[in-house]
């Protein structure tokens, strides 16, 4: 593997980076701590990670924070995660504002508890005019659910006369997804050693490059990001061509 000390101008920067932040629970287990401490460490690392992405001039970052399947976890873990959402934006909102981070939330956020929902709505509204970097946080998100939701919405528009069935193409369908208006990810990073996408951005990742790291998310640092970007730089993206 190349040394991560190459100058930044030699690195090809993805416009849109997607991240599956895996390994919080195992990070805590290795330290004989409850899982909630791993999630807290992961949230702290996300704060640093966004700064690193901005340093590399990445314009869009989409992170998988909480899936629709995660609601099936033990109640105390879910409650601690919902509480962490409120704490995170209470603690870092000023820093996010100073660094020009626009926030968007993808998923069935209406399923969040009242306080968590109010927090994310307020954070999104207050950040709408920032433009240095856009952080999309997938909360209560599942890609299969997203695709079904988009299909139903398009069908409803056809039935109501607002759309013609012949209008349906990739661009039109994409406009019904949570990610409407965003470019598709160029690079997906998954930490924690697993090599699957876990119902994340199934439509949007069609031509995305994948990078899998064995490093647990709370331990994933700027040099690790740089290594991922360097490997991405060496890949030739053909988009189905030759």
PDB file of C-alpha atoms in Angstrom:
ATOM      1  CA  UNK A   1       0.000   0.000   0.000  1.00  0.00           C
ATOM      2  CA  UNK A   2       1.203   3.504  -0.749  1.00  0.00           C
ATOM      3  CA  UNK A   3       2.431   5.774   1.999  1.00  0.00           C
ATOM      4  CA  UNK A   4      -0.318   8.141   3.196  1.00  0.00           C
ATOM      5  CA  UNK A   5       2.130  11.066   3.096  1.00  0.00           C
ATOM      6  CA  UNK A   6       1.495  12.020  -0.512  1.00  0.00           C
ATOM      7  CA  UNK A   7       0.555  15.629  -1.067  1.00  0.00           C
ATOM      8  CA  UNK A   8      -3.157  16.327  -1.334  1.00  0.00           C
ATOM      9  CA  UNK A   9      -2.874  17.580  -4.919  1.00  0.00           C
ATOM     10  CA  UNK A  10      -2.049  14.017  -6.018  1.00  0.00           C
ATOM     11  CA  UNK A  11      -5.269  12.639  -4.587  1.00  0.00           C
ATOM     12  CA  UNK A  12      -8.429  12.389  -6.669  1.00  0.00           C
ATOM     13  CA  UNK A  13     -11.217  13.697  -4.478  1.00  0.00           C
ATOM     14  CA  UNK A  14     -14.715  12.186  -4.677  1.00  0.00           C
ATOM     15  CA  UNK A  15     -17.473  14.752  -4.904  1.00  0.00           C
ATOM     16  CA  UNK A  16     -19.757  12.583  -2.769  1.00  0.00           C
ATOM     17  CA  UNK A  17     -18.481  10.202  -0.106  1.00  0.00           C
ATOM     18  CA  UNK A  18     -20.774   7.645   1.556  1.00  0.00           C
ATOM     19  CA  UNK A  19     -19.799   6.013   4.840  1.00  0.00           C
ATOM     20  CA  UNK A  20     -21.068   3.009   6.788  1.00  0.00           C
ATOM     21  CA  UNK A  21     -19.745   3.780  10.269  1.00  0.00           C
ATOM     22  CA  UNK A  22     -19.451   0.224  11.572  1.00  0.00           C
ATOM     23  CA  UNK A  23     -17.713  -1.056  14.679  1.00  0.00           C
ATOM     24  CA  UNK A  24     -18.924   1.099  17.572  1.00  0.00           C
ATOM     25  CA  UNK A  25     -20.256  -1.850  19.555  1.00  0.00           C
ATOM     26  CA  UNK A  26     -17.115  -3.936  19.064  1.00  0.00           C
ATOM     27  CA  UNK A  27     -14.964  -0.926  19.996  1.00  0.00           C
ATOM     28  CA  UNK A  28     -16.797  -0.736  23.333  1.00  0.00           C
ATOM     29  CA  UNK A  29     -16.681  -4.507  23.876  1.00  0.00           C
ATOM     30  CA  UNK A  30     -12.896  -4.547  23.448  1.00  0.00           C
ATOM     31  CA  UNK A  31     -12.722  -2.042  26.306  1.00  0.00           C
ATOM     32  CA  UNK A  32     -15.269  -3.881  28.486  1.00  0.00           C
ATOM     33  CA  UNK A  33     -17.658  -0.940  28.176  1.00  0.00           C
ATOM     34  CA  UNK A  34     -21.409  -0.821  27.455  1.00  0.00           C
ATOM     35  CA  UNK A  35     -22.284  -0.384  23.774  1.00  0.00           C
ATOM     36  CA  UNK A  36     -23.537   3.150  24.370  1.00  0.00           C
ATOM     37  CA  UNK A  37     -19.954   4.252  25.035  1.00  0.00           C
ATOM     38  CA  UNK A  38     -18.987   2.951  21.613  1.00  0.00           C
ATOM     39  CA  UNK A  39     -21.764   4.956  19.979  1.00  0.00           C
ATOM     40  CA  UNK A  40     -20.646   8.051  21.871  1.00  0.00           C
ATOM     41  CA  UNK A  41     -17.055   7.537  20.698  1.00  0.00           C
ATOM     42  CA  UNK A  42     -18.362   7.041  17.169  1.00  0.00           C
ATOM     43  CA  UNK A  43     -20.279  10.319  17.316  1.00  0.00           C
ATOM     44  CA  UNK A  44     -17.163  12.137  18.506  1.00  0.00           C
ATOM     45  CA  UNK A  45     -15.230  10.644  15.610  1.00  0.00           C
ATOM     46  CA  UNK A  46     -17.918  11.719  13.144  1.00  0.00           C
ATOM     47  CA  UNK A  47     -17.410  15.289  14.302  1.00  0.00           C
ATOM     48  CA  UNK A  48     -13.700  15.034  13.479  1.00  0.00           C
ATOM     49  CA  UNK A  49     -14.369  13.133  10.258  1.00  0.00           C
ATOM     50  CA  UNK A  50     -16.499  15.927   8.812  1.00  0.00           C
ATOM     51  CA  UNK A  51     -13.665  18.357   9.450  1.00  0.00           C
ATOM     52  CA  UNK A  52     -11.233  16.064   7.638  1.00  0.00           C
ATOM     53  CA  UNK A  53     -13.607  15.730   4.688  1.00  0.00           C
ATOM     54  CA  UNK A  54     -13.898  19.504   4.487  1.00  0.00           C
ATOM     55  CA  UNK A  55     -10.090  19.736   4.572  1.00  0.00           C
ATOM     56  CA  UNK A  56     -10.018  17.446   1.526  1.00  0.00           C
ATOM     57  CA  UNK A  57     -12.684  19.598  -0.208  1.00  0.00           C
ATOM     58  CA  UNK A  58     -15.243  16.793  -0.333  1.00  0.00           C
ATOM     59  CA  UNK A  59     -18.569  18.522  -0.966  1.00  0.00           C
ATOM     60  CA  UNK A  60     -21.065  15.835   0.105  1.00  0.00           C
ATOM     61  CA  UNK A  61     -20.812  13.199   2.824  1.00  0.00           C
ATOM     62  CA  UNK A  62     -23.607  10.727   3.566  1.00  0.00           C
ATOM     63  CA  UNK A  63     -23.300   8.618   6.709  1.00  0.00           C
ATOM     64  CA  UNK A  64     -25.379   5.635   7.798  1.00  0.00           C
ATOM     65  CA  UNK A  65     -26.246   6.504  11.391  1.00  0.00           C
ATOM     66  CA  UNK A  66     -29.360   4.438  12.202  1.00  0.00           C
ATOM     67  CA  UNK A  67     -31.168   1.961   9.977  1.00  0.00           C
ATOM     68  CA  UNK A  68     -34.811   0.919   9.942  1.00  0.00           C
ATOM     69  CA  UNK A  69     -33.606  -2.462  11.215  1.00  0.00           C
ATOM     70  CA  UNK A  70     -31.838  -0.831  14.174  1.00  0.00           C
ATOM     71  CA  UNK A  71     -35.212  -0.232  15.822  1.00  0.00           C
ATOM     72  CA  UNK A  72     -35.105  -3.952  16.657  1.00  0.00           C
ATOM     73  CA  UNK A  73     -32.134  -3.485  18.991  1.00  0.00           C
ATOM     74  CA  UNK A  74     -32.633  -3.555  22.791  1.00  0.00           C
ATOM     75  CA  UNK A  75     -34.717  -0.640  24.047  1.00  0.00           C
ATOM     76  CA  UNK A  76     -31.955   0.779  26.231  1.00  0.00           C
ATOM     77  CA  UNK A  77     -29.550   0.927  23.276  1.00  0.00           C
ATOM     78  CA  UNK A  78     -32.133   2.594  21.026  1.00  0.00           C
ATOM     79  CA  UNK A  79     -32.966   5.117  23.741  1.00  0.00           C
ATOM     80  CA  UNK A  80     -29.298   5.946  24.258  1.00  0.00           C
ATOM     81  CA  UNK A  81     -28.882   6.493  20.508  1.00  0.00           C
ATOM     82  CA  UNK A  82     -31.900   8.803  20.378  1.00  0.00           C
ATOM     83  CA  UNK A  83     -30.521  10.731  23.345  1.00  0.00           C
ATOM     84  CA  UNK A  84     -27.133  10.930  21.639  1.00  0.00           C
ATOM     85  CA  UNK A  85     -28.730  12.678  18.647  1.00  0.00           C
ATOM     86  CA  UNK A  86     -29.950  15.474  20.914  1.00  0.00           C
ATOM     87  CA  UNK A  87     -26.623  15.708  22.745  1.00  0.00           C
ATOM     88  CA  UNK A  88     -24.558  15.733  19.552  1.00  0.00           C
ATOM     89  CA  UNK A  89     -26.278  18.738  18.004  1.00  0.00           C
ATOM     90  CA  UNK A  90     -26.489  20.521  21.324  1.00  0.00           C
ATOM     91  CA  UNK A  91     -22.740  20.150  21.762  1.00  0.00           C
ATOM     92  CA  UNK A  92     -21.521  20.744  18.214  1.00  0.00           C
ATOM     93  CA  UNK A  93     -24.075  22.995  16.545  1.00  0.00           C
ATOM     94  CA  UNK A  94     -21.876  26.097  16.927  1.00  0.00           C
ATOM     95  CA  UNK A  95     -18.845  24.338  15.450  1.00  0.00           C
ATOM     96  CA  UNK A  96     -20.879  22.985  12.555  1.00  0.00           C
ATOM     97  CA  UNK A  97     -22.117  26.500  11.858  1.00  0.00           C
ATOM     98  CA  UNK A  98     -18.626  28.001  11.985  1.00  0.00           C
ATOM     99  CA  UNK A  99     -17.345  25.395   9.543  1.00  0.00           C
ATOM    100  CA  UNK A 100     -20.174  25.846   7.055  1.00  0.00           C
ATOM    101  CA  UNK A 101     -21.691  22.372   7.419  1.00  0.00           C
ATOM    102  CA  UNK A 102     -25.140  22.019   5.911  1.00  0.00           C
ATOM    103  CA  UNK A 103     -27.193  19.217   7.454  1.00  0.00           C
ATOM    104  CA  UNK A 104     -29.770  17.019   5.762  1.00  0.00           C
ATOM    105  CA  UNK A 105     -31.516  13.979   7.213  1.00  0.00           C
ATOM    106  CA  UNK A 106     -32.517  11.008   5.080  1.00  0.00           C
ATOM    107  CA  UNK A 107     -35.042   8.404   6.147  1.00  0.00           C
ATOM    108  CA  UNK A 108     -38.296   7.987   8.050  1.00  0.00           C
ATOM    109  CA  UNK A 109     -37.351  10.635  10.560  1.00  0.00           C
ATOM    110  CA  UNK A 110     -41.012  10.935  11.551  1.00  0.00           C
ATOM    111  CA  UNK A 111     -40.446   7.688  13.482  1.00  0.00           C
ATOM    112  CA  UNK A 112     -37.947   9.389  15.810  1.00  0.00           C
ATOM    113  CA  UNK A 113     -39.007  10.317  19.350  1.00  0.00           C
ATOM    114  CA  UNK A 114     -40.445  13.819  19.632  1.00  0.00           C
ATOM    115  CA  UNK A 115     -37.357  15.450  21.131  1.00  0.00           C
ATOM    116  CA  UNK A 116     -34.958  13.817  18.668  1.00  0.00           C
ATOM    117  CA  UNK A 117     -37.209  14.731  15.748  1.00  0.00           C
ATOM    118  CA  UNK A 118     -37.435  18.360  16.855  1.00  0.00           C
ATOM    119  CA  UNK A 119     -33.645  18.459  17.197  1.00  0.00           C
ATOM    120  CA  UNK A 120     -32.914  17.205  13.687  1.00  0.00           C
ATOM    121  CA  UNK A 121     -35.571  19.404  12.088  1.00  0.00           C
ATOM    122  CA  UNK A 122     -34.158  22.462  13.818  1.00  0.00           C
ATOM    123  CA  UNK A 123     -30.574  21.542  12.897  1.00  0.00           C
ATOM    124  CA  UNK A 124     -31.547  21.051   9.251  1.00  0.00           C
ATOM    125  CA  UNK A 125     -33.461  24.328   9.058  1.00  0.00           C
ATOM    126  CA  UNK A 126     -30.732  26.373  10.748  1.00  0.00           C
ATOM    127  CA  UNK A 127     -28.057  25.010   8.399  1.00  0.00           C
ATOM    128  CA  UNK A 128     -29.871  25.395   5.077  1.00  0.00           C
ATOM    129  CA  UNK A 129     -27.793  28.371   3.893  1.00  0.00           C
ATOM    130  CA  UNK A 130     -24.376  26.863   4.650  1.00  0.00           C
ATOM    131  CA  UNK A 131     -22.410  25.631   1.665  1.00  0.00           C
ATOM    132  CA  UNK A 132     -18.887  24.499   2.511  1.00  0.00           C
ATOM    133  CA  UNK A 133     -19.863  20.846   2.909  1.00  0.00           C
ATOM    134  CA  UNK A 134     -23.173  18.989   3.089  1.00  0.00           C
ATOM    135  CA  UNK A 135     -23.525  16.247   5.686  1.00  0.00           C
ATOM    136  CA  UNK A 136     -26.410  13.873   4.985  1.00  0.00           C
ATOM    137  CA  UNK A 137     -27.270  11.732   7.983  1.00  0.00           C
ATOM    138  CA  UNK A 138     -29.304   8.596   7.265  1.00  0.00           C
ATOM    139  CA  UNK A 139     -31.609   8.137  10.268  1.00  0.00           C
ATOM    140  CA  UNK A 140     -34.298   5.478  10.445  1.00  0.00           C
ATOM    141  CA  UNK A 141     -33.174   4.746   6.894  1.00  0.00           C
ATOM    142  CA  UNK A 142     -33.540   1.616   4.789  1.00  0.00           C
ATOM    143  CA  UNK A 143     -32.924   1.644   1.059  1.00  0.00           C
ATOM    144  CA  UNK A 144     -35.582  -0.935   0.200  1.00  0.00           C
ATOM    145  CA  UNK A 145     -38.120   1.144   2.120  1.00  0.00           C
ATOM    146  CA  UNK A 146     -36.881   4.249   0.291  1.00  0.00           C
ATOM    147  CA  UNK A 147     -37.405   2.616  -3.111  1.00  0.00           C
ATOM    148  CA  UNK A 148     -40.892   1.393  -2.177  1.00  0.00           C
ATOM    149  CA  UNK A 149     -41.756   4.862  -0.888  1.00  0.00           C
ATOM    150  CA  UNK A 150     -40.538   6.468  -4.122  1.00  0.00           C
ATOM    151  CA  UNK A 151     -42.513   3.983  -6.235  1.00  0.00           C
ATOM    152  CA  UNK A 152     -45.695   4.705  -4.302  1.00  0.00           C
ATOM    153  CA  UNK A 153     -45.165   8.466  -4.592  1.00  0.00           C
ATOM    154  CA  UNK A 154     -44.643   8.313  -8.357  1.00  0.00           C
ATOM    155  CA  UNK A 155     -47.671   6.032  -8.759  1.00  0.00           C
ATOM    156  CA  UNK A 156     -49.799   8.437  -6.733  1.00  0.00           C
ATOM    157  CA  UNK A 157     -48.724  11.292  -9.011  1.00  0.00           C
ATOM    158  CA  UNK A 158     -49.696   9.258 -12.085  1.00  0.00           C
ATOM    159  CA  UNK A 159     -53.108   8.438 -10.605  1.00  0.00           C
ATOM    160  CA  UNK A 160     -53.715  12.082  -9.707  1.00  0.00           C
ATOM    161  CA  UNK A 161     -52.760  13.216 -13.210  1.00  0.00           C
ATOM    162  CA  UNK A 162     -49.601  15.072 -12.183  1.00  0.00           C
ATOM    163  CA  UNK A 163     -47.377  12.618 -14.064  1.00  0.00           C
ATOM    164  CA  UNK A 164     -47.554  10.401 -17.138  1.00  0.00           C
ATOM    165  CA  UNK A 165     -46.245   6.862 -16.823  1.00  0.00           C
ATOM    166  CA  UNK A 166     -44.125   7.473 -19.934  1.00  0.00           C
ATOM    167  CA  UNK A 167     -42.177  10.139 -18.031  1.00  0.00           C
ATOM    168  CA  UNK A 168     -40.573   7.558 -15.773  1.00  0.00           C
ATOM    169  CA  UNK A 169     -36.815   7.305 -16.232  1.00  0.00           C
ATOM    170  CA  UNK A 170     -33.817   7.199 -13.913  1.00  0.00           C
ATOM    171  CA  UNK A 171     -33.737  10.957 -13.359  1.00  0.00           C
ATOM    172  CA  UNK A 172     -37.445  11.179 -12.581  1.00  0.00           C
ATOM    173  CA  UNK A 173     -37.333   8.201 -10.230  1.00  0.00           C
ATOM    174  CA  UNK A 174     -34.294   9.647  -8.444  1.00  0.00           C
ATOM    175  CA  UNK A 175     -36.274  12.803  -7.745  1.00  0.00           C
ATOM    176  CA  UNK A 176     -38.603  10.762  -5.522  1.00  0.00           C
ATOM    177  CA  UNK A 177     -35.788   9.417  -3.338  1.00  0.00           C
ATOM    178  CA  UNK A 178     -34.590  10.929  -0.066  1.00  0.00           C
ATOM    179  CA  UNK A 179     -31.399  11.891  -1.914  1.00  0.00           C
ATOM    180  CA  UNK A 180     -33.166  14.023  -4.525  1.00  0.00           C
ATOM    181  CA  UNK A 181     -30.906  16.805  -5.747  1.00  0.00           C
ATOM    182  CA  UNK A 182     -27.719  15.074  -4.597  1.00  0.00           C
ATOM    183  CA  UNK A 183     -25.110  13.518  -6.889  1.00  0.00           C
ATOM    184  CA  UNK A 184     -24.657   9.775  -6.537  1.00  0.00           C
ATOM    185  CA  UNK A 185     -21.771   8.743  -4.254  1.00  0.00           C
ATOM    186  CA  UNK A 186     -18.413   8.228  -5.940  1.00  0.00           C
ATOM    187  CA  UNK A 187     -16.856   6.303  -3.064  1.00  0.00           C
ATOM    188  CA  UNK A 188     -18.291   4.211  -0.220  1.00  0.00           C
ATOM    189  CA  UNK A 189     -16.160   3.545   2.845  1.00  0.00           C
ATOM    190  CA  UNK A 190     -17.238   0.857   5.287  1.00  0.00           C
ATOM    191  CA  UNK A 191     -15.258   0.484   8.491  1.00  0.00           C
ATOM    192  CA  UNK A 192     -15.231  -2.429  10.923  1.00  0.00           C
ATOM    193  CA  UNK A 193     -14.161  -5.261   8.625  1.00  0.00           C
ATOM    194  CA  UNK A 194     -17.532  -6.310   7.180  1.00  0.00           C
ATOM    195  CA  UNK A 195     -17.933  -6.328   3.391  1.00  0.00           C
ATOM    196  CA  UNK A 196     -21.589  -5.659   2.648  1.00  0.00           C
ATOM    197  CA  UNK A 197     -23.757  -2.579   2.141  1.00  0.00           C
ATOM    198  CA  UNK A 198     -26.534  -3.452   4.615  1.00  0.00           C
ATOM    199  CA  UNK A 199     -29.519  -1.925   2.804  1.00  0.00           C
ATOM    200  CA  UNK A 200     -27.759   1.419   2.314  1.00  0.00           C
ATOM    201  CA  UNK A 201     -28.262   3.538  -0.840  1.00  0.00           C
ATOM    202  CA  UNK A 202     -28.971   0.540  -3.099  1.00  0.00           C
ATOM    203  CA  UNK A 203     -30.089   2.727  -6.013  1.00  0.00           C
ATOM    204  CA  UNK A 204     -27.471   5.428  -5.553  1.00  0.00           C
ATOM    205  CA  UNK A 205     -24.427   3.125  -5.286  1.00  0.00           C
ATOM    206  CA  UNK A 206     -24.839   1.631  -8.780  1.00  0.00           C
ATOM    207  CA  UNK A 207     -21.459   2.871 -10.049  1.00  0.00           C
ATOM    208  CA  UNK A 208     -19.809   3.671  -6.730  1.00  0.00           C
ATOM    209  CA  UNK A 209     -16.335   2.483  -5.785  1.00  0.00           C
ATOM    210  CA  UNK A 210     -16.197   0.481  -2.524  1.00  0.00           C
ATOM    211  CA  UNK A 211     -13.460   0.630   0.109  1.00  0.00           C
ATOM    212  CA  UNK A 212     -13.554  -1.705   3.106  1.00  0.00           C
ATOM    213  CA  UNK A 213     -11.444  -1.053   6.196  1.00  0.00           C
ATOM    214  CA  UNK A 214     -10.840  -3.385   9.143  1.00  0.00           C
ATOM    215  CA  UNK A 215     -10.528  -0.372  11.452  1.00  0.00           C
ATOM    216  CA  UNK A 216     -13.426   0.117  13.861  1.00  0.00           C
ATOM    217  CA  UNK A 217     -15.231   3.409  13.274  1.00  0.00           C
ATOM    218  CA  UNK A 218     -14.145   5.249  16.460  1.00  0.00           C
ATOM    219  CA  UNK A 219     -10.504   4.478  15.549  1.00  0.00           C
ATOM    220  CA  UNK A 220     -10.778   5.578  11.896  1.00  0.00           C
ATOM    221  CA  UNK A 221      -8.562   8.664  11.592  1.00  0.00           C
ATOM    222  CA  UNK A 222      -7.533  11.226   8.989  1.00  0.00           C
ATOM    223  CA  UNK A 223      -4.649   9.114   7.699  1.00  0.00           C
ATOM    224  CA  UNK A 224      -7.065   6.212   7.204  1.00  0.00           C
ATOM    225  CA  UNK A 225      -9.344   8.474   5.186  1.00  0.00           C
ATOM    226  CA  UNK A 226      -6.366   9.583   3.138  1.00  0.00           C
ATOM    227  CA  UNK A 227      -5.433   5.974   2.389  1.00  0.00           C
ATOM    228  CA  UNK A 228      -8.980   5.345   1.161  1.00  0.00           C
ATOM    229  CA  UNK A 229      -8.810   8.419  -1.066  1.00  0.00           C
ATOM    230  CA  UNK A 230      -5.453   7.332  -2.441  1.00  0.00           C
ATOM    231  CA  UNK A 231      -6.795   3.915  -3.377  1.00  0.00           C
ATOM    232  CA  UNK A 232      -9.829   5.594  -4.961  1.00  0.00           C
ATOM    233  CA  UNK A 233      -7.413   7.760  -6.956  1.00  0.00           C
ATOM    234  CA  UNK A 234      -5.825   4.651  -8.469  1.00  0.00           C
ATOM    235  CA  UNK A 235      -9.107   3.232  -9.720  1.00  0.00           C
ATOM    236  CA  UNK A 236     -10.416   3.810 -13.228  1.00  0.00           C
ATOM    237  CA  UNK A 237     -14.163   4.365 -13.237  1.00  0.00           C
ATOM    238  CA  UNK A 238     -15.675   3.154 -16.518  1.00  0.00           C
ATOM    239  CA  UNK A 239     -19.405   3.378 -15.702  1.00  0.00           C
ATOM    240  CA  UNK A 240     -20.047   0.268 -17.793  1.00  0.00           C
ATOM    241  CA  UNK A 241     -17.788   1.352 -20.660  1.00  0.00           C
ATOM    242  CA  UNK A 242     -14.322   0.143 -21.665  1.00  0.00           C
TER     243      UNK A 242
END
